[in-house]
Short mmCIF file of C-alpha atoms in Angstrom, two decimals:
data_model
loop_
_atom_site.label_atom_id
_atom_site.label_comp_id
_atom_site.label_asym_id
_atom_site.label_seq_id
_atom_site.Cartn_x
_atom_site.Cartn_y
_atom_site.Cartn_z
CA MET A 1 11.01 -14.54 1.40
CA LEU A 2 10.65 -14.24 -2.50
CA GLY A 3 7.36 -15.88 -4.18
CA TYR A 4 4.48 -16.44 -2.79
CA GLN A 5 2.82 -18.96 0.60
CA ALA A 6 6.73 -20.43 0.58
CA ASN A 7 6.76 -21.41 -2.89
CA ALA A 8 10.20 -20.01 -4.03
CA GLN A 9 8.93 -20.63 -7.95
CA TRP A 10 6.09 -18.37 -7.70
CA ARG A 11 7.86 -15.52 -8.38
CA ASP A 12 4.59 -13.73 -11.31
CA MET A 13 3.35 -13.81 -7.21
CA SER A 14 4.02 -12.11 -3.88
CA ASP A 15 2.81 -12.72 -0.25
CA PHE A 16 3.99 -8.47 -0.06
CA VAL A 17 2.18 -5.17 -0.96
CA VAL A 18 3.67 -1.80 -1.05
CA HIS A 19 3.20 1.56 -0.59
CA PHE A 20 5.67 4.36 -2.24
CA THR A 21 5.27 7.87 -1.18
CA LYS A 22 5.17 10.60 -3.57
CA PRO A 23 7.11 13.83 -3.15
CA GLY A 24 4.16 17.11 -1.20
CA PRO A 25 2.88 17.75 1.05
CA PRO A 26 3.32 17.57 4.18
CA TYR A 27 7.47 17.81 3.00
CA HIS A 28 8.28 18.17 -0.77
CA ASP A 29 10.91 14.42 -0.02
CA ALA A 30 8.87 11.30 -0.65
CA TYR A 31 12.48 10.07 2.45
CA GLN A 32 10.20 12.91 4.91
CA ASN A 33 7.32 12.38 4.17
CA MET A 34 7.80 8.50 4.42
CA MET A 35 10.00 9.12 7.76
CA SER A 36 7.06 10.49 9.18
CA ILE A 37 4.67 8.42 7.74
CA LEU A 38 6.85 5.87 9.82
CA GLY A 39 6.93 8.10 12.44
CA ALA A 40 2.88 8.57 13.18
CA ARG A 41 3.17 5.14 12.30
CA THR A 42 0.05 6.02 10.42
CA LEU A 43 -0.85 5.87 6.32
CA ILE A 44 -3.68 8.60 5.89
CA PRO A 45 -5.81 8.58 2.74
CA GLY A 46 -5.61 11.12 0.13
CA ALA A 47 -8.04 13.82 -0.42
CA GLU A 48 -9.28 12.10 -3.21
CA GLY A 49 -11.45 8.43 -3.15
CA PHE A 50 -11.52 5.65 -5.27
CA GLY A 51 -13.91 3.29 -6.50
CA ILE A 52 -16.51 2.88 -8.78
CA ALA A 53 -19.00 5.16 -6.35
CA ARG A 54 -15.86 8.10 -5.58
CA ARG A 55 -17.94 10.81 -7.39
CA GLU A 56 -21.46 10.15 -5.31
CA ALA A 57 -21.26 13.33 -3.07
CA VAL A 58 -23.28 11.53 -0.06
CA VAL A 59 -20.68 8.92 -0.42
CA ALA A 60 -17.43 10.13 -1.08
CA ASP A 61 -15.75 10.04 2.28
CA ARG A 62 -16.07 6.32 2.09
CA HIS A 63 -14.11 5.71 -0.66
CA ARG A 64 -10.78 7.47 0.53
CA SER A 65 -8.46 4.83 0.81
CA VAL A 66 -4.50 4.38 1.47
CA CYS A 67 -2.65 2.39 -1.34
CA PHE A 68 -0.93 -0.61 -2.05
CA SER A 69 0.58 -2.54 -5.24
CA GLU A 70 1.08 -6.27 -5.13
CA ILE A 71 3.83 -6.81 -7.51
CA PRO A 72 6.91 -8.37 -6.25
CA LEU A 73 9.66 -7.04 -4.44
CA ASP A 74 12.05 -7.74 -7.29
CA GLN A 75 9.63 -6.10 -10.68
CA LEU A 76 8.65 -2.45 -9.61
CA ALA A 77 10.59 -0.96 -11.37
CA ARG A 78 7.83 0.37 -13.46
CA LEU A 79 5.43 1.54 -10.36
CA VAL A 80 9.22 3.28 -9.30
CA GLN A 81 9.37 5.21 -11.90
CA ARG A 82 5.60 6.54 -11.38
CA ARG A 83 5.63 6.89 -7.71
CA SER A 84 9.03 7.15 -5.91
CA LEU A 85 12.05 5.35 -4.69
CA TYR A 86 10.47 5.24 -1.22
CA GLY A 87 7.61 2.39 -0.34
CA ILE A 88 6.41 0.74 2.93
CA ALA A 89 5.98 -2.34 2.55
CA PHE A 90 3.08 -4.87 4.78
CA ARG A 91 2.03 -8.54 4.63
CA LYS A 92 -1.10 -9.41 3.40
CA SER A 93 -1.87 -11.16 6.00
CA PHE A 94 -1.72 -7.76 7.67
CA ILE A 95 -3.31 -5.88 4.84
CA LEU A 96 -6.21 -8.23 5.47
CA SER A 97 -6.75 -8.04 9.18
CA GLN A 98 -7.00 -3.92 8.22
CA GLY A 99 -9.93 -4.60 6.67
CA GLY A 100 -8.16 -4.43 3.38
CA GLY A 101 -7.55 -6.40 0.25
CA PRO A 102 -7.19 -6.41 -4.18
CA VAL A 103 -9.08 -4.03 -6.53
CA TRP A 104 -11.63 -6.03 -8.71
CA TYR A 105 -10.88 -4.50 -12.03
CA VAL A 106 -14.48 -4.41 -14.17
CA GLN A 107 -14.86 -3.95 -18.10
CA TYR A 108 -16.73 -1.06 -18.49
CA GLY A 109 -19.93 -1.78 -19.94
CA SER A 110 -19.80 -5.62 -19.34
CA PRO A 111 -22.32 -7.72 -16.95
CA ALA A 112 -20.49 -7.04 -13.81
CA HIS A 113 -20.61 -3.83 -14.15
CA LEU A 114 -23.65 -3.40 -15.38
CA ALA A 115 -24.54 -5.35 -11.95
CA MET A 116 -22.75 -3.27 -9.68
CA LYS A 117 -24.45 0.13 -11.26
CA HIS A 118 -27.81 -1.29 -10.25
CA GLN A 119 -26.42 -1.65 -6.95
CA LEU A 120 -25.50 1.37 -6.70
CA ASP A 121 -28.67 3.05 -8.24
CA GLN A 122 -30.47 1.32 -5.44
CA ALA A 123 -28.43 2.23 -2.05
CA LEU A 124 -28.31 5.77 -3.66
CA SER A 125 -32.71 5.80 -3.44
CA ALA A 126 -32.32 3.86 -0.28
CA LYS A 127 -33.77 5.99 2.17
CA GLU A 128 -30.88 6.02 4.20
CA PRO A 129 -27.97 5.44 1.32
CA ARG A 130 -24.93 5.75 4.13
CA ASN A 131 -26.34 2.34 5.33
CA GLU A 132 -26.24 0.43 2.06
CA PRO A 133 -24.06 -2.70 2.80
CA VAL A 134 -22.68 -2.32 -0.49
CA TRP A 135 -20.41 0.40 0.19
CA ALA A 136 -18.06 -2.15 1.88
CA VAL A 137 -17.47 -3.30 -1.42
CA THR A 138 -17.31 -0.42 -3.52
CA PRO A 139 -13.90 0.75 -2.67
CA PHE A 140 -12.22 -1.97 -4.34
CA VAL A 141 -13.90 -1.69 -7.21
CA ASP A 142 -12.60 -0.39 -10.53
CA ILE A 143 -14.04 0.27 -14.24
CA GLN A 144 -11.60 0.58 -16.70
CA GLY A 145 -12.09 0.78 -20.59
CA ASP A 146 -9.85 1.53 -23.69
CA ALA A 147 -9.89 5.53 -25.34
CA HIS A 148 -13.84 5.25 -26.13
CA ASN A 149 -14.96 4.40 -22.69
CA ALA A 150 -15.14 7.96 -21.31
CA PRO A 151 -14.44 8.58 -18.08
CA TYR A 152 -13.15 4.81 -17.52
CA SER A 153 -10.04 5.12 -20.10
CA TYR A 154 -7.60 4.08 -18.73
CA ARG A 155 -6.39 0.13 -17.40
CA PHE A 156 -4.29 0.01 -14.58
CA ASP A 157 -4.47 -2.86 -13.42
CA TRP A 158 -0.82 -3.66 -14.12
CA GLU A 159 -0.52 -2.43 -10.81
CA ARG A 160 -1.81 -5.12 -9.02
CA GLU A 161 -3.60 -2.41 -6.12
CA TRP A 162 -4.82 -3.36 -2.92
CA ARG A 163 -6.80 -0.96 -0.92
CA VAL A 164 -7.28 -0.19 2.88
CA PRO A 165 -10.15 2.34 3.69
CA GLY A 166 -10.24 5.17 5.69
CA LEU A 167 -6.64 5.37 7.67
CA MET A 168 -4.32 2.91 8.92
CA ARG A 169 -2.70 2.22 11.89
CA PHE A 170 -0.31 0.25 12.23
CA THR A 171 3.56 -0.69 14.77
CA GLU A 172 6.61 -1.10 13.57
CA TYR A 173 7.13 -5.22 13.73
CA ASP A 174 4.14 -4.45 11.43
CA VAL A 175 6.97 -2.88 8.68
CA ALA A 176 8.23 -5.71 6.82
CA ALA A 177 10.57 -3.64 5.17
CA LEU A 178 11.20 -0.43 3.66
CA PHE A 179 12.06 0.76 -0.10
CA LEU A 180 14.84 2.64 0.16
CA PRO A 181 17.97 3.90 -1.99
CA GLU A 182 20.69 2.19 -0.60
CA GLU A 183 23.55 5.14 -0.05
CA VAL A 184 21.27 6.09 2.72
CA HIS A 185 20.57 2.98 3.98
CA THR A 186 22.64 3.49 6.66
CA LEU A 187 21.24 6.84 7.70
CA ALA A 188 18.10 5.29 7.99
CA ARG A 189 19.58 3.31 10.40
CA ASP A 190 21.19 5.68 12.86
CA PHE A 191 17.95 7.32 12.51
CA PHE A 192 15.92 4.55 13.90
CA ALA A 193 18.50 3.95 16.57
CA TRP A 194 18.91 7.17 17.75
CA ALA A 195 14.84 6.62 17.66
CA VAL A 196 14.89 4.63 20.17
CA ARG A 197 18.30 4.94 22.00
CA GLU A 198 16.39 8.72 23.61
CA ARG A 199 12.67 7.71 23.20
CA ALA A 200 11.95 9.87 20.24
CA GLY A 201 10.21 7.41 18.32
CA PRO A 202 9.51 3.77 17.02
CA GLY A 203 12.65 2.16 15.24
CA TYR A 204 12.16 0.24 12.05
CA PHE A 205 14.79 -2.62 11.98
CA CYS A 206 12.89 -4.46 9.47
CA PRO A 207 15.13 -5.36 6.51
CA MET A 208 15.80 -2.48 4.01
CA LEU A 209 16.39 -3.14 0.46
CA ASP A 210 16.45 -0.30 -3.01
CA PRO A 211 13.63 -0.57 -5.11
CA GLY A 212 16.65 -0.73 -7.44
CA TRP A 213 18.19 -4.17 -6.44
CA LYS A 214 18.79 -7.11 -8.73
CA ALA A 215 16.52 -10.16 -6.65
CA GLU A 216 19.55 -12.03 -5.71
CA GLN A 217 20.49 -8.60 -3.91
CA ILE A 218 16.71 -8.22 -2.59
CA MET A 219 16.83 -12.05 -1.00
CA GLU A 220 20.17 -11.11 0.15
CA ALA A 221 19.41 -8.73 2.57
CA LEU A 222 15.71 -11.18 2.96
CA ALA A 223 17.74 -13.94 4.19
CA LYS A 224 20.22 -12.11 6.00
CA HIS A 225 18.01 -10.02 8.30
CA PRO A 226 19.02 -9.91 11.87
CA SER A 227 16.29 -9.96 15.17
CA ALA A 228 14.79 -6.53 15.76
CA PRO A 229 16.77 -5.03 17.46
CA VAL A 230 13.63 -2.36 19.09
CA ALA A 231 11.87 -5.56 20.20
CA THR A 232 14.78 -5.94 23.23
CA GLU A 233 14.31 -2.03 23.56
CA ARG A 234 11.37 -2.36 24.00
CA LYS A 235 10.73 -5.35 27.05
CA SER A 236 13.32 -3.60 28.88
CA ALA A 237 12.02 0.58 28.83
CA PRO A 238 9.58 1.64 32.13
CA GLY A 239 5.92 0.46 31.83
#
């Protein structure tokens, strides 16, 4: 299950992307925020947009996106330091089905950057700028540069980001794995079992992984994961 497209040797690639939750509203705890997201079956983008046209007022709302990383599941330590220990993993195929995709990191001042800027200028001067097709692309384009390339003096391509513009709805069957510290795995499993039993919410019986685990531990957890009992519960529930 680690590797890429059934090739276990391609360890620098992954079939998964992960969205990490952070402390902050509505709760001040990353665990509670993750459980809230799972209960609502919805990932809601933050107020700040992403992409090359995120500061253009006429289309700023179209650049609010949900963010993920395609860093392999056993190599997330650096990203965990920036985010949290709590994450929700999806298969890339599901993200693609939701209109998402990988971010294109374009060098500041390059021919590609200048061409994109020309397209933006043309779209913004159109009679109805919001209807221009280029806005389907711009949430996925980030301009990056060096210290002297303000305001693009950063390089975050190491995050290997994917995005879904707008909110993203999912079911418990779409989640490939959950990341959370091993000491709370049992607590989370018990909560999901209770939620299904009491019909209080969805149950997530996908693999639970600790972001601090080594590759061998992650592969073992993925390999021995049983079929999701929630599927049986759903079939037997009255319509």
